[in-house]
PDB file of C-alpha atoms in Angstrom:
ATOM      1  CA  MET A  29     124.710  89.290  64.112  1.00  0.00           C
ATOM      2  CA  PRO A  30     121.605  91.911  63.712  1.00  0.00           C
ATOM      3  CA  VAL A  31     119.970  92.694  67.938  1.00  0.00           C
ATOM      4  CA  LYS A  32     117.719  91.040  68.531  1.00  0.00           C
ATOM      5  CA  LYS A  33     114.879  93.091  70.546  1.00  0.00           C
ATOM      6  CA  LEU A  34     112.949  92.144  73.481  1.00  0.00           C
ATOM      7  CA  LEU A  35     110.422  93.572  74.180  1.00  0.00           C
ATOM      8  CA  PHE A  36     110.032  94.320  78.666  1.00  0.00           C
ATOM      9  CA  ALA A  37     106.492  94.894  79.766  1.00  0.00           C
ATOM     10  CA  THR A  38     106.983  98.310  81.166  1.00  0.00           C
ATOM     11  CA  ASN A  39     107.305 101.960  81.196  1.00  0.00           C
ATOM     12  CA  ASN A  40     109.776 102.576  83.665  1.00  0.00           C
ATOM     13  CA  ALA A  41     113.393 103.896  82.303  1.00  0.00           C
ATOM     14  CA  HIS A  42     115.335 103.220  84.759  1.00  0.00           C
ATOM     15  CA  LYS A  43     114.208  99.086  85.230  1.00  0.00           C
ATOM     16  CA  VAL A  44     114.646  99.219  82.014  1.00  0.00           C
ATOM     17  CA  ALA A  45     118.705  99.698  81.611  1.00  0.00           C
ATOM     18  CA  GLU A  46     118.958  97.993  84.529  1.00  0.00           C
ATOM     19  CA  ILE A  47     118.043  94.545  82.332  1.00  0.00           C
ATOM     20  CA  GLN A  48     119.715  96.258  79.232  1.00  0.00           C
ATOM     21  CA  SER A  49     122.831  96.678  81.852  1.00  0.00           C
ATOM     22  CA  ALA A  50     122.648  93.122  82.508  1.00  0.00           C
ATOM     23  CA  VAL A  51     121.157  91.597  79.223  1.00  0.00           C
ATOM     24  CA  GLY A  52     125.010  93.323  77.445  1.00  0.00           C
ATOM     25  CA  ASP A  53     124.119  94.328  73.334  1.00  0.00           C
ATOM     26  CA  GLN A  54     123.577  90.897  72.554  1.00  0.00           C
ATOM     27  CA  ILE A  55     120.223  91.850  72.827  1.00  0.00           C
ATOM     28  CA  GLU A  56     118.526  95.353  73.260  1.00  0.00           C
ATOM     29  CA  VAL A  57     115.352  95.579  76.198  1.00  0.00           C
ATOM     30  CA  VAL A  58     112.188  97.075  74.047  1.00  0.00           C
ATOM     31  CA  SER A  59     110.238  99.251  76.227  1.00  0.00           C
ATOM     32  CA  LEU A  60     106.607  99.300  75.843  1.00  0.00           C
ATOM     33  CA  ARG A  61     106.529 103.242  74.939  1.00  0.00           C
ATOM     34  CA  GLU A  62     109.143 101.977  72.787  1.00  0.00           C
ATOM     35  CA  ALA A  63     107.096  99.616  70.950  1.00  0.00           C
ATOM     36  CA  GLY A  64     104.105 101.765  70.708  1.00  0.00           C
ATOM     37  CA  ILE A  65     101.906 100.467  73.495  1.00  0.00           C
ATOM     38  CA  ASP A  66     100.144 103.329  75.206  1.00  0.00           C
ATOM     39  CA  ILE A  67      98.916 100.685  77.994  1.00  0.00           C
ATOM     40  CA  GLU A  68      98.583 100.164  81.789  1.00  0.00           C
ATOM     41  CA  LEU A  69      99.182  97.361  83.127  1.00  0.00           C
ATOM     42  CA  PRO A  70      97.557  95.814  86.056  1.00  0.00           C
ATOM     43  CA  GLU A  71      99.290  95.047  89.306  1.00  0.00           C
ATOM     44  CA  PRO A  72      95.662  93.326  91.151  1.00  0.00           C
ATOM     45  CA  PHE A  73      97.526  90.210  93.412  1.00  0.00           C
ATOM     46  CA  ASP A  74      99.024  89.918  96.100  1.00  0.00           C
ATOM     47  CA  THR A  75     102.250  88.123  95.510  1.00  0.00           C
ATOM     48  CA  LEU A  76     105.197  89.659  93.345  1.00  0.00           C
ATOM     49  CA  ASN A  77     104.573  86.443  90.703  1.00  0.00           C
ATOM     50  CA  GLU A  78     100.796  86.593  90.120  1.00  0.00           C
ATOM     51  CA  ASN A  79     101.782  90.616  89.466  1.00  0.00           C
ATOM     52  CA  ALA A  80     104.280  89.617  86.857  1.00  0.00           C
ATOM     53  CA  SER A  81     102.480  86.949  84.994  1.00  0.00           C
ATOM     54  CA  GLU A  82      99.430  89.070  84.692  1.00  0.00           C
ATOM     55  CA  LYS A  83     101.488  92.444  83.211  1.00  0.00           C
ATOM     56  CA  TRP A  84     103.282  90.174  80.600  1.00  0.00           C
ATOM     57  CA  GLY A  85     100.199  88.295  80.600  1.00  0.00           C
ATOM     58  CA  THR A  86      98.250  91.399  79.270  1.00  0.00           C
ATOM     59  CA  ILE A  87     100.907  92.576  76.844  1.00  0.00           C
ATOM     60  CA  TYR A  88     101.098  88.712  75.255  1.00  0.00           C
ATOM     61  CA  ARG A  89      97.471  89.127  74.271  1.00  0.00           C
ATOM     62  CA  LEU A  90      98.524  91.944  72.383  1.00  0.00           C
ATOM     63  CA  THR A  91     101.762  91.568  70.573  1.00  0.00           C
ATOM     64  CA  ASN A  92     101.236  86.679  70.684  1.00  0.00           C
ATOM     65  CA  GLU A  93     105.074  87.932  70.973  1.00  0.00           C
ATOM     66  CA  ASN A  94     107.586  86.988  73.660  1.00  0.00           C
ATOM     67  CA  CYS A  95     108.814  89.379  76.106  1.00  0.00           C
ATOM     68  CA  PHE A  96     108.851  88.995  80.067  1.00  0.00           C
ATOM     69  CA  SER A  97     107.913  92.143  83.088  1.00  0.00           C
ATOM     70  CA  GLU A  98     108.945  92.303  86.963  1.00  0.00           C
ATOM     71  CA  ASP A  99     107.860  92.845  89.622  1.00  0.00           C
ATOM     72  CA  THR A 100     109.976  93.866  93.132  1.00  0.00           C
ATOM     73  CA  GLY A 101     108.772  94.910  96.153  1.00  0.00           C
ATOM     74  CA  LEU A 102     109.988  95.573  99.602  1.00  0.00           C
ATOM     75  CA  GLU A 103     109.727  93.374 102.914  1.00  0.00           C
ATOM     76  CA  VAL A 104     110.159  94.720 106.248  1.00  0.00           C
ATOM     77  CA  ALA A 105     110.927  92.430 108.940  1.00  0.00           C
ATOM     78  CA  ALA A 106     109.691  94.767 111.706  1.00  0.00           C
ATOM     79  CA  LEU A 107     106.674  95.209 109.484  1.00  0.00           C
ATOM     80  CA  GLY A 108     105.731  91.554 109.092  1.00  0.00           C
ATOM     81  CA  GLY A 109     106.537  91.927 104.760  1.00  0.00           C
ATOM     82  CA  ALA A 110     105.394  95.239 104.038  1.00  0.00           C
ATOM     83  CA  PRO A 111     105.756  97.469 102.031  1.00  0.00           C
ATOM     84  CA  GLY A 112     105.598  94.223  99.855  1.00  0.00           C
ATOM     85  CA  VAL A 113     103.754  93.971  96.866  1.00  0.00           C
ATOM     86  CA  LYS A 114     102.354  97.195  97.801  1.00  0.00           C
ATOM     87  CA  SER A 115     105.688  99.696  98.230  1.00  0.00           C
ATOM     88  CA  ALA A 116     105.177 101.592  94.803  1.00  0.00           C
ATOM     89  CA  ARG A 117     102.118 102.701  96.260  1.00  0.00           C
ATOM     90  CA  TYR A 118     102.944 102.114 100.167  1.00  0.00           C
ATOM     91  CA  ALA A 119     101.293 106.132 100.329  1.00  0.00           C
ATOM     92  CA  GLY A 120      98.416 105.449  98.133  1.00  0.00           C
ATOM     93  CA  ASP A 121      97.628 104.638  94.303  1.00  0.00           C
ATOM     94  CA  ASP A 122      98.672 108.450  93.743  1.00  0.00           C
ATOM     95  CA  ALA A 123     101.902 107.976  95.644  1.00  0.00           C
ATOM     96  CA  ASN A 124     105.285 109.563  94.776  1.00  0.00           C
ATOM     97  CA  ALA A 125     108.702 108.127  96.558  1.00  0.00           C
ATOM     98  CA  THR A 126     109.134 110.523  98.827  1.00  0.00           C
ATOM     99  CA  ARG A 127     105.657 110.438 100.059  1.00  0.00           C
ATOM    100  CA  ASN A 128     106.888 106.084 100.308  1.00  0.00           C
ATOM    101  CA  ILE A 129     110.074 107.075 102.335  1.00  0.00           C
ATOM    102  CA  GLU A 130     108.144 109.360 104.260  1.00  0.00           C
ATOM    103  CA  LYS A 131     105.335 106.825 105.421  1.00  0.00           C
ATOM    104  CA  LEU A 132     108.412 104.164 105.913  1.00  0.00           C
ATOM    105  CA  LEU A 133     110.482 106.175 107.847  1.00  0.00           C
ATOM    106  CA  SER A 134     107.414 107.104 110.225  1.00  0.00           C
ATOM    107  CA  ALA A 135     106.300 103.540 110.426  1.00  0.00           C
ATOM    108  CA  LEU A 136     109.700 101.944 111.311  1.00  0.00           C
ATOM    109  CA  GLU A 137     109.902 104.754 114.268  1.00  0.00           C
ATOM    110  CA  GLY A 138     111.274 103.580 117.867  1.00  0.00           C
ATOM    111  CA  LYS A 139     111.751 100.119 115.931  1.00  0.00           C
ATOM    112  CA  GLU A 140     114.993  98.979 117.197  1.00  0.00           C
ATOM    113  CA  ASN A 141     115.248  96.132 113.911  1.00  0.00           C
ATOM    114  CA  ARG A 142     115.797  97.607 110.324  1.00  0.00           C
ATOM    115  CA  ASN A 143     116.079  94.636 108.665  1.00  0.00           C
ATOM    116  CA  ALA A 144     114.647  94.683 105.058  1.00  0.00           C
ATOM    117  CA  ARG A 145     115.353  92.959 102.021  1.00  0.00           C
ATOM    118  CA  PHE A 146     114.739  94.452  97.795  1.00  0.00           C
ATOM    119  CA  ARG A 147     112.346  90.828  95.777  1.00  0.00           C
ATOM    120  CA  THR A 148     112.441  90.996  92.110  1.00  0.00           C
ATOM    121  CA  VAL A 149     110.376  88.432  90.659  1.00  0.00           C
ATOM    122  CA  ILE A 150     111.364  88.609  86.793  1.00  0.00           C
ATOM    123  CA  SER A 151     108.374  86.540  85.289  1.00  0.00           C
ATOM    124  CA  LEU A 152     109.225  85.827  81.117  1.00  0.00           C
ATOM    125  CA  VAL A 153     106.288  83.885  78.392  1.00  0.00           C
ATOM    126  CA  TRP A 154     108.929  82.109  76.035  1.00  0.00           C
ATOM    127  CA  GLU A 155     107.650  79.547  73.195  1.00  0.00           C
ATOM    128  CA  GLY A 156     104.511  79.545  75.475  1.00  0.00           C
ATOM    129  CA  LYS A 157     105.772  79.001  78.438  1.00  0.00           C
ATOM    130  CA  GLU A 158     106.336  80.913  81.588  1.00  0.00           C
ATOM    131  CA  TYR A 159     109.512  81.488  83.400  1.00  0.00           C
ATOM    132  CA  PHE A 160     110.063  83.116  86.702  1.00  0.00           C
ATOM    133  CA  PHE A 161     113.680  84.386  87.923  1.00  0.00           C
ATOM    134  CA  GLU A 162     114.262  85.979  91.334  1.00  0.00           C
ATOM    135  CA  GLY A 163     116.794  88.112  93.591  1.00  0.00           C
ATOM    136  CA  ILE A 164     117.342  89.158  96.081  1.00  0.00           C
ATOM    137  CA  CYS A 165     119.305  91.892  98.352  1.00  0.00           C
ATOM    138  CA  GLU A 166     119.432  92.170 102.356  1.00  0.00           C
ATOM    139  CA  GLY A 167     119.907  95.157 103.902  1.00  0.00           C
ATOM    140  CA  ASN A 168     118.387  97.525 105.641  1.00  0.00           C
ATOM    141  CA  ILE A 169     116.810 100.835 106.433  1.00  0.00           C
ATOM    142  CA  LEU A 170     118.161 104.487 107.229  1.00  0.00           C
ATOM    143  CA  LYS A 171     116.904 106.634 109.815  1.00  0.00           C
ATOM    144  CA  GLN A 172     116.996 108.791 107.570  1.00  0.00           C
ATOM    145  CA  ALA A 173     116.461 109.715 103.703  1.00  0.00           C
ATOM    146  CA  SER A 174     120.444 110.479 101.143  1.00  0.00           C
ATOM    147  CA  GLY A 175     122.045 110.950  97.993  1.00  0.00           C
ATOM    148  CA  ASN A 176     119.780 111.284  94.315  1.00  0.00           C
ATOM    149  CA  GLN A 177     120.778 108.117  92.396  1.00  0.00           C
ATOM    150  CA  GLY A 178     118.331 105.399  91.379  1.00  0.00           C
ATOM    151  CA  PHE A 179     114.904 105.408  92.629  1.00  0.00           C
ATOM    152  CA  GLY A 180     112.361 104.445  94.714  1.00  0.00           C
ATOM    153  CA  TYR A 181     113.007 103.351  97.891  1.00  0.00           C
ATOM    154  CA  ASP A 182     116.973 103.926  97.293  1.00  0.00           C
ATOM    155  CA  PRO A 183     118.038 107.002  99.266  1.00  0.00           C
ATOM    156  CA  VAL A 184     117.275 104.837 102.866  1.00  0.00           C
ATOM    157  CA  PHE A 185     118.441 101.501 102.131  1.00  0.00           C
ATOM    158  CA  GLN A 186     121.574 100.312 102.574  1.00  0.00           C
ATOM    159  CA  PRO A 187     122.286  96.368 101.133  1.00  0.00           C
ATOM    160  CA  ASN A 188     124.753  94.020 103.811  1.00  0.00           C
ATOM    161  CA  GLY A 189     128.116  94.548 103.189  1.00  0.00           C
ATOM    162  CA  ALA A 190     127.651  98.087 101.913  1.00  0.00           C
ATOM    163  CA  ASP A 191     128.400 101.492 103.830  1.00  0.00           C
ATOM    164  CA  ARG A 192     125.976 103.112 102.203  1.00  0.00           C
ATOM    165  CA  CYS A 193     122.854 103.407 100.296  1.00  0.00           C
ATOM    166  CA  PHE A 194     121.798 102.427  97.137  1.00  0.00           C
ATOM    167  CA  ALA A 195     121.362 105.965  96.137  1.00  0.00           C
ATOM    168  CA  LEU A 196     124.525 106.784  96.815  1.00  0.00           C
ATOM    169  CA  MET A 197     126.031 104.399  94.376  1.00  0.00           C
ATOM    170  CA  ASP A 198     126.879 104.709  90.658  1.00  0.00           C
ATOM    171  CA  SER A 199     125.392 102.235  88.301  1.00  0.00           C
ATOM    172  CA  LYS A 200     128.150  99.927  88.519  1.00  0.00           C
ATOM    173  CA  GLU A 201     128.536 100.236  92.007  1.00  0.00           C
ATOM    174  CA  LYS A 202     124.818  99.273  93.206  1.00  0.00           C
ATOM    175  CA  ASN A 203     124.509  96.312  89.865  1.00  0.00           C
ATOM    176  CA  ILE A 204     126.777  94.515  92.621  1.00  0.00           C
ATOM    177  CA  TYR A 205     124.003  94.121  95.228  1.00  0.00           C
ATOM    178  CA  SER A 206     120.695  94.717  93.568  1.00  0.00           C
ATOM    179  CA  HIS A 207     118.149  92.856  93.376  1.00  0.00           C
ATOM    180  CA  ARG A 208     116.800  92.964  90.074  1.00  0.00           C
ATOM    181  CA  ARG A 209     120.227  93.191  88.735  1.00  0.00           C
ATOM    182  CA  LYS A 210     120.586  89.558  90.445  1.00  0.00           C
ATOM    183  CA  ALA A 211     117.127  88.760  88.796  1.00  0.00           C
ATOM    184  CA  ALA A 212     118.178  89.279  84.936  1.00  0.00           C
ATOM    185  CA  ASP A 213     122.064  87.038  86.062  1.00  0.00           C
ATOM    186  CA  LYS A 214     119.268  84.611  85.427  1.00  0.00           C
ATOM    187  CA  LEU A 215     117.371  85.503  82.274  1.00  0.00           C
ATOM    188  CA  VAL A 216     119.397  86.294  80.676  1.00  0.00           C
ATOM    189  CA  SER A 217     121.344  82.180  80.760  1.00  0.00           C
ATOM    190  CA  PHE A 218     118.785  82.042  80.164  1.00  0.00           C
ATOM    191  CA  LEU A 219     118.345  84.029  77.175  1.00  0.00           C
ATOM    192  CA  LYS A 220     121.814  82.276  76.082  1.00  0.00           C
ATOM    193  CA  GLU A 221     120.864  79.440  76.168  1.00  0.00           C
ATOM    194  CA  GLN A 222     118.437  79.833  74.048  1.00  0.00           C
ATOM    195  CA  VAL A 223     119.712  82.518  71.573  1.00  0.00           C
ATOM    196  CA  GLU A 224     121.025  80.424  68.958  1.00  0.00           C
ATOM    197  CA  THR A 225     118.335  78.453  68.747  1.00  0.00           C
ATOM    198  CA  LEU A 226     115.189  81.866  68.060  1.00  0.00           C
ATOM    199  CA  ASN A 227     113.968  82.620  65.289  1.00  0.00           C
ATOM    200  CA  ASN A 228     114.072  86.218  64.350  1.00  0.00           C
ATOM    201  CA  SER A 229     109.818  85.925  64.193  1.00  0.00           C
ATOM    202  CA  GLN A 230     110.123  85.267  67.841  1.00  0.00           C
ATOM    203  CA  PHE A 231     111.692  88.799  68.877  1.00  0.00           C
ATOM    204  CA  ILE A 232     109.630  91.680  67.977  1.00  0.00           C
ATOM    205  CA  LYS A 233     110.764  93.107  64.741  1.00  0.00           C
TER     206      LYS A 233
END
């Protein structure tokens, strides 16, 4: 059976790899760049659900193809849920992971409560209908960064039940805890229910 393709409204190779790992080999997850789409995706809203919807909506209006997007936030209890939806731009619009982590650690200095959670929302448009899939990983923020695996806040986030941060885990171990993997597994379950009735025209060629 030929591999089917599904457009992921992102150019983040790390995210594509994590979703592809969950999907397996039945469906090829294709990034915007791989699909030849060069566009900046907006994230103008204050919730993960709204931003995820806006991203796939932008691509759907261009392609009229089934596609999905995701938005992820790190929600820190002692900071009232910040950085949350602004996680990627916590230290400014041109911030990188290092600067975001530095700002986070500074904000938590002297605070005993370092509980946090990663939350991923995947939004899928399928045959003109929208579906949401959520994944949550509870954990805590370490006092200093370590490791070089993963991306984003992985060097300072340790999931509950683990003895190390995400950035010290290989992808197999991270997937045991991963918020994105949990959301992706729900997406995969939905796709498996639909795949037998799908027409190739509903996937990008």
